[in-house]
Amino acid sequence: MMKKYIRLSIETEDKIGVTLKILGKIYSRHISLNSVEVFSKRVNIQIEDIESQEIKDITNDLMQLEDVISIKEIKLLEFEKSSKRLEAIIDSVDEGVIALNPKLEIEFFNDYSEKIFDYDKTELLGKNIKSFLGKSTNLIGFLEQGKNYDNIETFIQNERVEGRYLASGRAIKDDDGYSAGAVLTIKDYKKAKELADIVISSEDDQFKDIIGNSNAIYNLKKIAKAVAKSDSTILIRGESGTGKELFARAIKNLSQRENQRFITINCAAIPDSLIESELFGYEKGSFTGALNSGKLGLFKEADKGTLFLDEIGELSLTTQAKLLRVLQEGVVRRIGSSKEEKVDVRIICATHRNLEEMIEKGMFREDLYYRLNVIPLEIPPLRDRKEDIPLLVSYFVQKMNKKLNKSVGSTSMVFLERLMSYEYTGNIRELENIMERAMNLCEGAILSEEHLMLNPAKEKDNEKAFEIIRSEASLKKQLEDIEKQILLNNIETDMSIRKTAKKLGLSHTALINKLKKYNLKM
């Protein structure tokens, strides 16, 4: 049964000390005071439920104070109104919302959580979240470390439910950067996917294989969608393994040529002596080894469609000159023929090379560069968009579950942390290989650190941090060592207390206190 309270709003003169006088009167009556709100010319109080005569008595006492103007009973204090409004908003959303205190005890459990998890909130309030999430979840580590995360796929198993969910979490920190609790939002995985399938547009669907919600990828997709409808030449740049061909295919599928052919060629994979015949074709008997029937060439095969020239920077200067002519005049001439044939092809090309540097060295034609670089798209390497790694990991888990007939549901915190701190020279392709190795080694439902086979050379910058995590010290000592290492890494690079404080989300004073604690100096 909920405890009842009396709430009074006291209008006062705007004078110093009036609140203290009011509290003194309440104390003299031995009345239990629960809450106080102080405003300019108004004090709101919440006291224990008392008899009507006692209310009259305390009201008379307060009215005798020369600074009190009027008193009225109210239904709710201002903070209660705000809390009720917020609770109503949270209860109206189609996501489970769970608020935790620093001990990870449940302090709030919204209506939607009750519905999807089949619990009454009164059964869980005050209980540790671990008993609700179950042993198979990967969220405990994130919560204990005060980590923020978005749309992490997790497996929740307790006495009422068992299944896959998407969870996001935000750590609540005090002014000194210490944990003051956390808020979880949880969505049913199946329903979230069904909703995504319903609302997804045809444009977004073309980019479904390009995984990522970082600002860099979002903006890149936005530009790609905008230019897809035109026939302008596109130059996609990015390191090996970043997904250049995926972007090219998505653009083609959104273009006016979506129902026409999409021909791809890796210019680096074909010897220079054969590249011209592949691109432009040849007449029968043009050279030794030529097919008796001759060959159309990729430009003619892609007529009315799209030709994707991957690794365009590997073409010889001779082939570059012939490609330039095709782009300028829209005609090709097969090897061994004097006849020119018109072609209507949209060109999308890609490279990992620095074409500007190649131009300076005389290795790439400047006029061809300007013909190709009409619409440039730069795909960032994975190391520059690590916020996409959790989403990519979730995608590869689903993909490998089907491929390897596994039933992995989630990843441990350390597993994900090591992937986040790894330097990917091979980008997404390398991450996919790492995930496939890990999935092959995993026999249970959770991917853990023991399933990772990483290149030690690419983890050297994080070696000290992992030594700390694996040490025999107490949890408090390990956390302090990690905090010290983080501070040390940042002050060495920033050389500014204000800059470091802002980056770490600390107040200026809090950072100075931490530096003193660990005897660190800027």
Short mmCIF file of C-alpha atoms in Angstrom, two decimals:
data_model
loop_
_atom_site.label_atom_id
_atom_site.label_comp_id
_atom_site.label_asym_id
_atom_site.label_seq_id
_atom_site.Cartn_x
_atom_site.Cartn_y
_atom_site.Cartn_z
CA MET A 1 0.00 0.00 0.00
CA MET A 2 1.36 3.39 -1.01
CA LYS A 3 2.17 5.79 1.81
CA LYS A 4 -0.01 8.92 1.96
CA TYR A 5 1.33 12.44 2.31
CA ILE A 6 0.03 15.94 2.91
CA ARG A 7 1.35 18.59 0.52
CA LEU A 8 1.26 22.31 1.28
CA SER A 9 2.19 25.28 -0.89
CA ILE A 10 3.25 28.26 1.22
CA GLU A 11 3.34 31.73 -0.38
CA THR A 12 5.98 33.93 1.27
CA GLU A 13 7.78 37.24 1.12
CA ASP A 14 11.04 37.08 -0.80
CA LYS A 15 13.29 37.24 2.26
CA ILE A 16 16.36 35.36 3.45
CA GLY A 17 15.71 32.78 6.19
CA VAL A 18 11.99 32.30 5.61
CA THR A 19 12.43 28.62 4.63
CA LEU A 20 14.39 27.94 7.81
CA LYS A 21 11.58 29.47 9.91
CA ILE A 22 8.98 27.28 8.17
CA LEU A 23 11.03 24.12 8.75
CA GLY A 24 11.50 25.13 12.39
CA LYS A 25 7.73 25.26 12.93
CA ILE A 26 7.28 21.81 11.38
CA TYR A 27 10.11 20.39 13.49
CA SER A 28 8.60 21.85 16.68
CA ARG A 29 5.42 19.87 16.00
CA HIS A 30 7.46 16.64 15.55
CA ILE A 31 5.98 16.16 12.09
CA SER A 32 7.96 13.98 9.67
CA LEU A 33 9.06 16.04 6.67
CA ASN A 34 9.51 14.09 3.43
CA SER A 35 10.33 16.71 0.76
CA VAL A 36 10.88 20.44 0.37
CA GLU A 37 10.85 22.63 -2.75
CA VAL A 38 12.05 26.21 -2.49
CA PHE A 39 11.14 28.83 -5.09
CA SER A 40 11.13 32.60 -5.15
CA LYS A 41 8.22 33.64 -2.89
CA ARG A 42 7.01 30.05 -2.47
CA VAL A 43 7.91 26.96 -0.43
CA ASN A 44 6.30 23.58 -1.11
CA ILE A 45 6.46 20.87 1.54
CA GLN A 46 5.49 17.21 1.67
CA ILE A 47 4.80 15.87 5.17
CA GLU A 48 3.49 12.64 6.68
CA ASP A 49 -0.27 12.07 6.61
CA ILE A 50 -1.69 13.64 9.78
CA GLU A 51 -5.13 14.29 11.27
CA SER A 52 -7.16 17.24 10.00
CA GLN A 53 -6.84 19.04 13.33
CA GLU A 54 -3.05 18.72 13.18
CA ILE A 55 -3.15 20.21 9.68
CA LYS A 56 -5.10 23.21 11.02
CA ASP A 57 -2.65 23.59 13.89
CA ILE A 58 0.48 23.57 11.73
CA THR A 59 -1.23 25.91 9.25
CA ASN A 60 -2.02 28.36 12.06
CA ASP A 61 1.57 28.13 13.32
CA LEU A 62 2.94 28.91 9.87
CA MET A 63 0.52 31.80 9.29
CA GLN A 64 1.84 33.44 12.45
CA LEU A 65 5.18 33.90 10.70
CA GLU A 66 5.34 37.50 9.45
CA ASP A 67 6.87 36.44 6.11
CA VAL A 68 4.11 33.90 5.27
CA ILE A 69 1.31 35.30 3.08
CA SER A 70 -0.94 32.29 2.40
CA ILE A 71 -1.09 28.48 2.61
CA LYS A 72 -3.00 26.01 0.46
CA GLU A 73 -3.08 22.26 0.16
CA ILE A 74 -1.90 20.89 -3.20
CA LYS A 75 -2.09 17.47 -4.83
CA LEU A 76 1.51 17.18 -6.02
CA LEU A 77 4.82 18.96 -5.60
CA GLU A 78 6.47 20.28 -8.77
CA PHE A 79 9.06 17.51 -8.88
CA GLU A 80 6.26 14.95 -8.52
CA LYS A 81 4.42 16.48 -11.47
CA SER A 82 7.57 16.27 -13.58
CA SER A 83 8.17 12.71 -12.44
CA LYS A 84 4.58 11.70 -13.26
CA ARG A 85 4.80 13.32 -16.71
CA LEU A 86 8.09 11.59 -17.42
CA GLU A 87 6.71 8.27 -16.19
CA ALA A 88 3.66 8.66 -18.46
CA ILE A 89 5.90 9.38 -21.44
CA ILE A 90 8.16 6.41 -20.69
CA ASP A 91 5.16 4.12 -20.19
CA SER A 92 3.78 5.15 -23.60
CA VAL A 93 6.85 4.10 -25.62
CA ASP A 94 7.05 0.70 -27.30
CA GLU A 95 10.33 -0.21 -25.61
CA GLY A 96 11.17 -1.71 -22.28
CA VAL A 97 12.75 0.96 -20.06
CA ILE A 98 14.56 -0.09 -16.87
CA ALA A 99 16.32 2.33 -14.50
CA LEU A 100 19.03 1.07 -12.13
CA ASN A 101 20.81 2.52 -9.10
CA PRO A 102 24.62 2.26 -8.66
CA LYS A 103 24.18 -1.22 -7.12
CA LEU A 104 22.37 -2.31 -10.32
CA GLU A 105 19.11 -2.65 -8.41
CA ILE A 106 15.94 -1.99 -10.40
CA GLU A 107 14.34 1.35 -9.48
CA PHE A 108 12.00 1.74 -12.44
CA PHE A 109 10.32 -0.79 -14.72
CA ASN A 110 7.92 0.68 -17.29
CA ASP A 111 4.57 -0.72 -18.45
CA TYR A 112 5.96 -2.03 -21.73
CA SER A 113 8.61 -3.98 -19.81
CA GLU A 114 5.84 -5.63 -17.81
CA LYS A 115 4.13 -6.65 -21.05
CA ILE A 116 7.10 -8.09 -22.95
CA PHE A 117 8.70 -9.80 -19.95
CA ASP A 118 5.50 -10.95 -18.20
CA TYR A 119 6.49 -9.41 -14.85
CA ASP A 120 4.66 -7.03 -12.55
CA LYS A 121 7.04 -4.20 -11.69
CA THR A 122 6.40 -4.74 -7.96
CA GLU A 123 8.04 -8.17 -8.30
CA LEU A 124 11.30 -6.66 -9.52
CA LEU A 125 11.69 -3.23 -7.91
CA GLY A 126 14.67 -3.30 -5.56
CA LYS A 127 16.07 -6.52 -7.01
CA ASN A 128 19.42 -6.78 -8.78
CA ILE A 129 19.18 -6.71 -12.56
CA LYS A 130 21.37 -9.83 -12.78
CA SER A 131 18.52 -12.02 -11.54
CA PHE A 132 16.30 -10.66 -14.29
CA LEU A 133 18.76 -10.77 -17.21
CA GLY A 134 20.06 -14.26 -16.46
CA LYS A 135 23.51 -15.81 -16.88
CA SER A 136 23.54 -15.90 -20.69
CA THR A 137 23.43 -12.14 -21.17
CA ASN A 138 26.38 -9.98 -22.19
CA LEU A 139 24.97 -6.82 -20.61
CA ILE A 140 26.22 -7.30 -17.04
CA GLY A 141 29.80 -6.44 -17.97
CA PHE A 142 28.72 -3.27 -19.74
CA LEU A 143 26.61 -2.19 -16.77
CA GLU A 144 29.31 -2.93 -14.19
CA GLN A 145 31.88 -0.96 -16.20
CA GLY A 146 29.50 1.97 -16.76
CA LYS A 147 29.63 1.58 -20.54
CA ASN A 148 27.25 3.22 -23.02
CA TYR A 149 26.08 1.01 -25.86
CA ASP A 150 23.49 0.99 -28.66
CA ASN A 151 21.43 -1.86 -30.08
CA ILE A 152 23.56 -4.67 -28.69
CA GLU A 153 22.06 -8.04 -29.47
CA THR A 154 21.66 -9.97 -26.23
CA PHE A 155 20.06 -13.14 -24.87
CA ILE A 156 17.82 -12.83 -21.80
CA GLN A 157 16.85 -15.96 -19.89
CA ASN A 158 14.93 -16.06 -16.63
CA GLU A 159 12.00 -17.99 -15.14
CA ARG A 160 9.47 -16.14 -17.33
CA VAL A 161 11.13 -15.43 -20.69
CA GLU A 162 13.89 -16.72 -22.93
CA GLY A 163 14.88 -15.00 -26.15
CA ARG A 164 16.90 -12.50 -28.18
CA TYR A 165 16.59 -8.78 -27.60
CA LEU A 166 18.21 -5.53 -28.72
CA ALA A 167 19.48 -3.51 -25.78
CA SER A 168 20.80 0.04 -25.45
CA GLY A 169 22.17 1.53 -22.27
CA ARG A 170 23.30 4.84 -20.85
CA ALA A 171 25.43 5.19 -17.75
CA ILE A 172 24.43 7.92 -15.30
CA LYS A 173 27.46 9.72 -13.86
CA ASP A 174 27.84 12.20 -11.03
CA ASP A 175 29.89 15.40 -11.31
CA ASP A 176 33.07 13.50 -10.50
CA GLY A 177 32.47 10.91 -13.20
CA TYR A 178 31.47 8.10 -10.85
CA SER A 179 28.51 5.81 -11.47
CA ALA A 180 25.11 6.98 -10.28
CA GLY A 181 23.21 4.21 -12.02
CA ALA A 182 22.11 3.36 -15.55
CA VAL A 183 19.09 3.26 -17.86
CA LEU A 184 18.39 0.29 -20.15
CA THR A 185 16.07 0.22 -23.14
CA ILE A 186 15.19 -3.21 -24.49
CA LYS A 187 13.37 -4.19 -27.67
CA ASP A 188 12.11 -7.59 -28.73
CA TYR A 189 14.50 -8.62 -31.51
CA LYS A 190 11.92 -10.30 -33.73
CA LYS A 191 9.41 -7.45 -33.49
CA ALA A 192 12.13 -4.84 -34.07
CA LYS A 193 13.20 -6.66 -37.22
CA GLU A 194 9.61 -7.02 -38.44
CA LEU A 195 9.04 -3.30 -37.91
CA ALA A 196 12.25 -2.45 -39.74
CA ASP A 197 11.17 -4.62 -42.67
CA ILE A 198 7.81 -2.84 -42.82
CA VAL A 199 9.05 0.75 -42.68
CA ILE A 200 12.24 0.32 -44.67
CA SER A 201 12.08 2.17 -48.00
CA SER A 202 13.20 0.70 -51.30
CA GLU A 203 16.15 3.11 -51.27
CA ASP A 204 17.30 1.99 -47.84
CA ASP A 205 16.79 -1.62 -48.86
CA GLN A 206 19.42 -1.24 -51.58
CA PHE A 207 21.92 -0.29 -48.87
CA LYS A 208 20.92 -3.07 -46.44
CA ASP A 209 24.24 -4.88 -46.94
CA ILE A 210 26.21 -1.74 -46.02
CA ILE A 211 26.19 -2.08 -42.24
CA GLY A 212 26.72 0.99 -40.10
CA ASN A 213 24.94 3.91 -38.47
CA SER A 214 27.95 6.17 -37.83
CA ASN A 215 27.75 9.74 -39.11
CA ALA A 216 30.34 8.96 -41.79
CA ILE A 217 28.37 6.03 -43.25
CA TYR A 218 25.02 7.82 -42.88
CA ASN A 219 26.29 10.83 -44.83
CA LEU A 220 27.91 8.61 -47.45
CA LYS A 221 24.66 6.71 -48.03
CA LYS A 222 22.81 10.01 -48.27
CA ILE A 223 25.14 11.28 -51.01
CA ALA A 224 25.07 7.93 -52.84
CA LYS A 225 21.26 7.95 -52.92
CA ALA A 226 21.23 11.52 -54.21
CA VAL A 227 23.60 10.83 -57.14
CA ALA A 228 22.33 7.35 -58.04
CA LYS A 229 19.63 8.57 -60.44
CA SER A 230 22.05 10.48 -62.69
CA ASP A 231 24.47 9.02 -65.25
CA SER A 232 27.48 10.94 -63.93
CA THR A 233 30.71 9.02 -63.40
CA ILE A 234 31.45 8.08 -59.78
CA LEU A 235 34.88 7.52 -58.25
CA ILE A 236 34.73 5.48 -55.03
CA ARG A 237 37.85 5.69 -52.90
CA GLY A 238 38.76 3.67 -49.85
CA GLU A 239 41.14 1.10 -48.47
CA SER A 240 40.89 -2.58 -49.36
CA GLY A 241 38.00 -4.27 -47.57
CA THR A 242 35.90 -1.15 -46.93
CA GLY A 243 33.04 -2.22 -49.21
CA LYS A 244 33.57 -0.24 -52.42
CA GLU A 245 31.79 -2.79 -54.63
CA LEU A 246 28.83 -2.92 -52.22
CA PHE A 247 28.37 0.82 -52.67
CA ALA A 248 28.71 0.49 -56.45
CA ARG A 249 26.02 -2.21 -56.58
CA ALA A 250 23.67 -0.23 -54.32
CA ILE A 251 24.05 2.85 -56.54
CA LYS A 252 23.35 0.79 -59.68
CA ASN A 253 20.22 -0.69 -58.09
CA LEU A 254 18.88 2.81 -57.39
CA SER A 255 19.75 4.17 -60.83
CA GLN A 256 17.70 4.46 -64.02
CA ARG A 257 19.70 1.43 -65.20
CA GLU A 258 18.64 -0.83 -62.33
CA ASN A 259 17.19 -3.46 -64.69
CA GLN A 260 20.23 -3.44 -66.99
CA ARG A 261 23.50 -5.34 -66.63
CA PHE A 262 26.06 -4.60 -63.94
CA ILE A 263 29.49 -5.72 -65.17
CA THR A 264 32.50 -5.71 -62.84
CA ILE A 265 36.20 -5.99 -63.57
CA ASN A 266 39.17 -5.88 -61.22
CA CYS A 267 41.79 -4.01 -63.22
CA ALA A 268 44.55 -5.26 -60.92
CA ALA A 269 43.70 -8.92 -61.52
CA ILE A 270 44.19 -8.91 -65.30
CA PRO A 271 47.61 -8.64 -66.98
CA ASP A 272 48.20 -5.43 -68.90
CA SER A 273 48.55 -7.43 -72.13
CA LEU A 274 44.96 -8.68 -71.78
CA ILE A 275 43.15 -5.75 -70.17
CA GLU A 276 42.42 -3.96 -73.48
CA SER A 277 40.87 -7.04 -75.05
CA GLU A 278 38.76 -7.52 -71.91
CA LEU A 279 37.50 -3.95 -71.90
CA PHE A 280 37.14 -3.21 -75.61
CA GLY A 281 36.92 -6.68 -77.20
CA TYR A 282 38.60 -7.98 -80.37
CA GLU A 283 37.85 -9.34 -83.82
CA LYS A 284 38.43 -13.02 -84.57
CA GLY A 285 42.02 -13.83 -85.42
CA SER A 286 43.28 -10.49 -84.10
CA PHE A 287 46.15 -12.11 -82.22
CA THR A 288 47.54 -15.50 -81.27
CA GLY A 289 45.18 -17.21 -78.85
CA ALA A 290 42.19 -15.07 -79.81
CA LEU A 291 38.81 -16.81 -79.95
CA ASN A 292 37.62 -17.63 -83.45
CA SER A 293 34.34 -15.93 -82.66
CA GLY A 294 36.03 -12.78 -81.41
CA LYS A 295 34.94 -11.02 -78.22
CA LEU A 296 32.50 -8.21 -77.50
CA GLY A 297 34.41 -6.60 -74.64
CA LEU A 298 32.97 -5.46 -71.33
CA PHE A 299 31.94 -2.02 -72.59
CA LYS A 300 29.66 -3.62 -75.21
CA GLU A 301 28.41 -6.22 -72.73
CA ALA A 302 27.49 -3.42 -70.33
CA ASP A 303 25.79 -1.32 -73.04
CA LYS A 304 22.74 0.49 -71.53
CA GLY A 305 23.93 -0.72 -68.12
CA THR A 306 26.71 -0.04 -65.59
CA LEU A 307 30.41 -0.94 -65.72
CA PHE A 308 32.29 -1.08 -62.42
CA LEU A 309 36.04 -0.65 -62.86
CA ASP A 310 37.65 -1.73 -59.60
CA GLU A 311 41.28 -0.74 -58.88
CA ILE A 312 41.27 1.80 -61.71
CA GLY A 313 44.67 3.04 -60.52
CA GLU A 314 46.32 -0.15 -61.79
CA LEU A 315 45.66 0.57 -65.50
CA SER A 316 48.67 1.30 -67.71
CA LEU A 317 48.99 4.74 -69.30
CA THR A 318 48.19 3.20 -72.71
CA THR A 319 44.93 1.69 -71.47
CA GLN A 320 44.16 4.92 -69.63
CA ALA A 321 44.36 6.83 -72.92
CA LYS A 322 41.93 4.44 -74.62
CA LEU A 323 39.55 4.57 -71.66
CA LEU A 324 39.61 8.37 -71.81
CA ARG A 325 38.56 8.27 -75.47
CA VAL A 326 35.60 6.03 -74.65
CA LEU A 327 34.50 8.42 -71.91
CA GLN A 328 34.89 11.47 -74.15
CA GLU A 329 33.31 10.15 -77.35
CA GLY A 330 31.14 7.26 -76.20
CA VAL A 331 32.59 4.83 -78.76
CA VAL A 332 34.79 1.73 -78.61
CA ARG A 333 36.91 0.06 -81.24
CA ARG A 334 37.68 -3.61 -80.91
CA ILE A 335 41.26 -4.80 -81.34
CA GLY A 336 41.77 -5.70 -85.00
CA SER A 337 38.81 -3.62 -86.20
CA SER A 338 38.59 -0.23 -87.90
CA LYS A 339 34.93 0.15 -87.01
CA GLU A 340 33.82 2.27 -84.07
CA GLU A 341 30.75 1.21 -82.11
CA LYS A 342 28.65 3.46 -79.90
CA VAL A 343 28.19 2.47 -76.27
CA ASP A 344 25.94 3.88 -73.57
CA VAL A 345 27.50 2.90 -70.26
CA ARG A 346 27.47 4.44 -66.80
CA ILE A 347 30.95 4.21 -65.25
CA ILE A 348 31.54 3.61 -61.56
CA CYS A 349 35.18 3.11 -60.66
CA ALA A 350 37.08 2.50 -57.45
CA THR A 351 40.62 2.64 -56.13
CA HIS A 352 42.62 2.42 -52.93
CA ARG A 353 45.50 4.35 -54.52
CA ASN A 354 46.36 8.05 -54.10
CA LEU A 355 45.59 9.17 -57.66
CA GLU A 356 46.77 12.73 -57.05
CA GLU A 357 50.19 11.43 -56.02
CA MET A 358 50.24 9.13 -59.05
CA ILE A 359 49.51 12.12 -61.33
CA GLU A 360 52.51 13.97 -59.88
CA LYS A 361 54.70 10.93 -60.58
CA GLY A 362 53.38 10.60 -64.13
CA MET A 363 51.65 7.28 -63.39
CA PHE A 364 48.06 8.43 -63.94
CA ARG A 365 46.64 10.78 -66.56
CA GLU A 366 45.34 14.03 -65.14
CA ASP A 367 42.72 14.41 -67.89
CA LEU A 368 41.35 10.93 -67.14
CA TYR A 369 41.32 11.74 -63.43
CA TYR A 370 39.00 14.70 -64.01
CA ARG A 371 36.76 12.57 -66.23
CA LEU A 372 36.43 9.95 -63.49
CA ASN A 373 36.31 12.19 -60.43
CA VAL A 374 32.96 13.83 -61.26
CA ILE A 375 31.31 12.51 -58.10
CA PRO A 376 33.85 11.38 -55.49
CA LEU A 377 32.80 9.08 -52.64
CA GLU A 378 35.30 8.41 -49.84
CA ILE A 379 34.60 5.32 -47.71
CA PRO A 380 36.28 5.68 -44.30
CA PRO A 381 38.37 2.79 -42.94
CA LEU A 382 36.87 0.77 -40.11
CA ARG A 383 39.35 2.20 -37.60
CA ASP A 384 37.78 5.64 -38.20
CA ARG A 385 34.22 4.45 -37.55
CA LYS A 386 34.59 2.00 -34.70
CA GLU A 387 31.14 2.90 -33.40
CA ASP A 388 29.86 0.65 -36.23
CA ILE A 389 31.69 -2.42 -34.90
CA PRO A 390 28.93 -3.64 -32.50
CA LEU A 391 26.41 -3.50 -35.35
CA LEU A 392 28.81 -5.30 -37.71
CA VAL A 393 29.50 -7.95 -35.07
CA SER A 394 25.76 -8.55 -34.63
CA TYR A 395 25.37 -8.81 -38.42
CA PHE A 396 28.22 -11.31 -38.76
CA VAL A 397 26.89 -13.40 -35.85
CA GLN A 398 23.58 -13.79 -37.68
CA LYS A 399 25.32 -14.49 -40.97
CA MET A 400 27.70 -17.09 -39.49
CA ASN A 401 24.92 -18.74 -37.48
CA LYS A 402 23.29 -19.64 -40.79
CA LYS A 403 26.52 -20.53 -42.56
CA LEU A 404 27.98 -22.66 -39.74
CA ASN A 405 24.69 -23.93 -38.27
CA LYS A 406 25.41 -22.27 -34.90
CA SER A 407 23.11 -20.68 -32.32
CA VAL A 408 25.29 -17.91 -30.88
CA GLY A 409 23.15 -15.22 -29.28
CA SER A 410 25.54 -12.60 -27.90
CA THR A 411 29.11 -11.55 -27.11
CA SER A 412 30.94 -10.92 -23.85
CA MET A 413 32.06 -7.41 -22.92
CA VAL A 414 35.79 -8.25 -23.19
CA PHE A 415 35.22 -9.86 -26.61
CA LEU A 416 33.62 -6.67 -27.92
CA GLU A 417 36.15 -4.40 -26.19
CA ARG A 418 39.06 -6.19 -27.85
CA LEU A 419 37.40 -5.89 -31.25
CA MET A 420 36.79 -2.19 -30.59
CA SER A 421 40.46 -1.60 -29.72
CA TYR A 422 41.91 -3.65 -32.59
CA GLU A 423 43.57 -1.94 -35.57
CA TYR A 424 41.93 -3.21 -38.77
CA THR A 425 44.30 -2.90 -41.71
CA GLY A 426 41.97 -5.20 -43.67
CA ASN A 427 38.85 -3.28 -42.59
CA ILE A 428 35.45 -5.03 -42.70
CA ARG A 429 36.85 -7.99 -44.62
CA GLU A 430 39.32 -8.60 -41.79
CA LEU A 431 36.60 -8.25 -39.14
CA GLU A 432 34.46 -10.78 -41.01
CA ASN A 433 37.37 -13.27 -41.04
CA ILE A 434 37.94 -12.72 -37.31
CA MET A 435 34.25 -13.32 -36.62
CA GLU A 436 34.14 -16.50 -38.72
CA ARG A 437 37.16 -17.90 -36.82
CA ALA A 438 35.53 -17.04 -33.49
CA MET A 439 32.21 -18.57 -34.49
CA ASN A 440 33.94 -21.80 -35.52
CA LEU A 441 35.57 -22.02 -32.09
CA CYS A 442 32.43 -21.17 -30.10
CA GLU A 443 30.43 -24.15 -28.85
CA GLY A 444 27.95 -22.23 -26.69
CA ALA A 445 25.63 -19.23 -26.97
CA ILE A 446 28.11 -16.45 -26.09
CA LEU A 447 31.25 -15.40 -27.94
CA SER A 448 33.99 -14.75 -25.38
CA GLU A 449 37.61 -13.65 -25.39
CA GLU A 450 38.89 -17.23 -25.66
CA HIS A 451 37.34 -17.50 -29.13
CA LEU A 452 39.36 -14.59 -30.53
CA MET A 453 42.44 -15.17 -32.67
CA LEU A 454 43.88 -11.69 -33.27
CA ASN A 455 47.18 -10.46 -34.63
CA PRO A 456 49.17 -9.49 -31.48
CA ALA A 457 51.04 -6.77 -33.39
CA LYS A 458 47.77 -4.91 -33.90
CA GLU A 459 46.97 -5.03 -30.20
CA LYS A 460 50.28 -3.73 -28.91
CA ASP A 461 48.84 -0.31 -28.05
CA ASN A 462 46.32 -2.01 -25.78
CA GLU A 463 48.64 -4.59 -24.27
CA LYS A 464 48.99 -2.79 -20.96
CA ALA A 465 45.23 -2.40 -20.55
CA PHE A 466 44.64 -6.11 -21.13
CA GLU A 467 47.42 -7.00 -18.68
CA ILE A 468 45.57 -4.94 -16.08
CA ILE A 469 42.25 -6.68 -16.82
CA ARG A 470 43.82 -10.12 -16.52
CA SER A 471 45.76 -9.33 -13.32
CA GLU A 472 45.17 -10.99 -9.95
CA ALA A 473 44.38 -7.68 -8.22
CA SER A 474 41.00 -6.81 -6.69
CA LEU A 475 38.30 -5.32 -8.91
CA LYS A 476 38.78 -1.90 -7.29
CA LYS A 477 42.55 -1.98 -7.93
CA GLN A 478 42.07 -3.11 -11.55
CA LEU A 479 39.55 -0.33 -12.19
CA GLU A 480 41.91 2.23 -10.67
CA ASP A 481 44.80 0.95 -12.82
CA ILE A 482 42.65 1.18 -15.96
CA GLU A 483 41.49 4.68 -15.00
CA LYS A 484 45.10 5.75 -14.44
CA GLN A 485 46.14 4.34 -17.83
CA ILE A 486 43.27 6.16 -19.58
CA LEU A 487 44.26 9.44 -17.91
CA LEU A 488 47.92 8.90 -18.79
CA ASN A 489 47.12 8.17 -22.45
CA ASN A 490 44.99 11.30 -22.76
CA ILE A 491 47.22 13.80 -20.98
CA GLU A 492 50.19 12.65 -23.06
CA THR A 493 48.34 13.46 -26.30
CA ASP A 494 46.17 16.44 -25.29
CA MET A 495 48.60 18.45 -23.13
CA SER A 496 45.59 20.42 -21.84
CA ILE A 497 43.53 19.83 -18.69
CA ARG A 498 40.42 21.47 -20.15
CA LYS A 499 40.64 19.50 -23.40
CA THR A 500 41.16 16.20 -21.57
CA ALA A 501 38.32 16.94 -19.11
CA LYS A 502 35.92 17.70 -21.95
CA LYS A 503 36.92 14.55 -23.88
CA LEU A 504 36.46 12.31 -20.80
CA GLY A 505 33.20 13.96 -19.73
CA LEU A 506 34.64 15.24 -16.43
CA SER A 507 34.53 18.62 -14.76
CA HIS A 508 37.80 20.58 -14.63
CA THR A 509 37.97 20.06 -10.84
CA ALA A 510 37.20 16.33 -11.06
CA LEU A 511 40.05 15.77 -13.52
CA ILE A 512 42.53 17.70 -11.35
CA ASN A 513 41.52 15.59 -8.34
CA LYS A 514 42.03 12.38 -10.30
CA LEU A 515 45.46 13.53 -11.52
CA LYS A 516 46.43 14.25 -7.90
CA LYS A 517 45.09 10.85 -6.82
CA TYR A 518 47.40 9.03 -9.27
CA ASN A 519 50.27 11.53 -8.92
CA LEU A 520 50.05 12.48 -12.60
CA LYS A 521 51.10 15.82 -14.04
CA MET A 522 50.29 17.56 -17.33
#
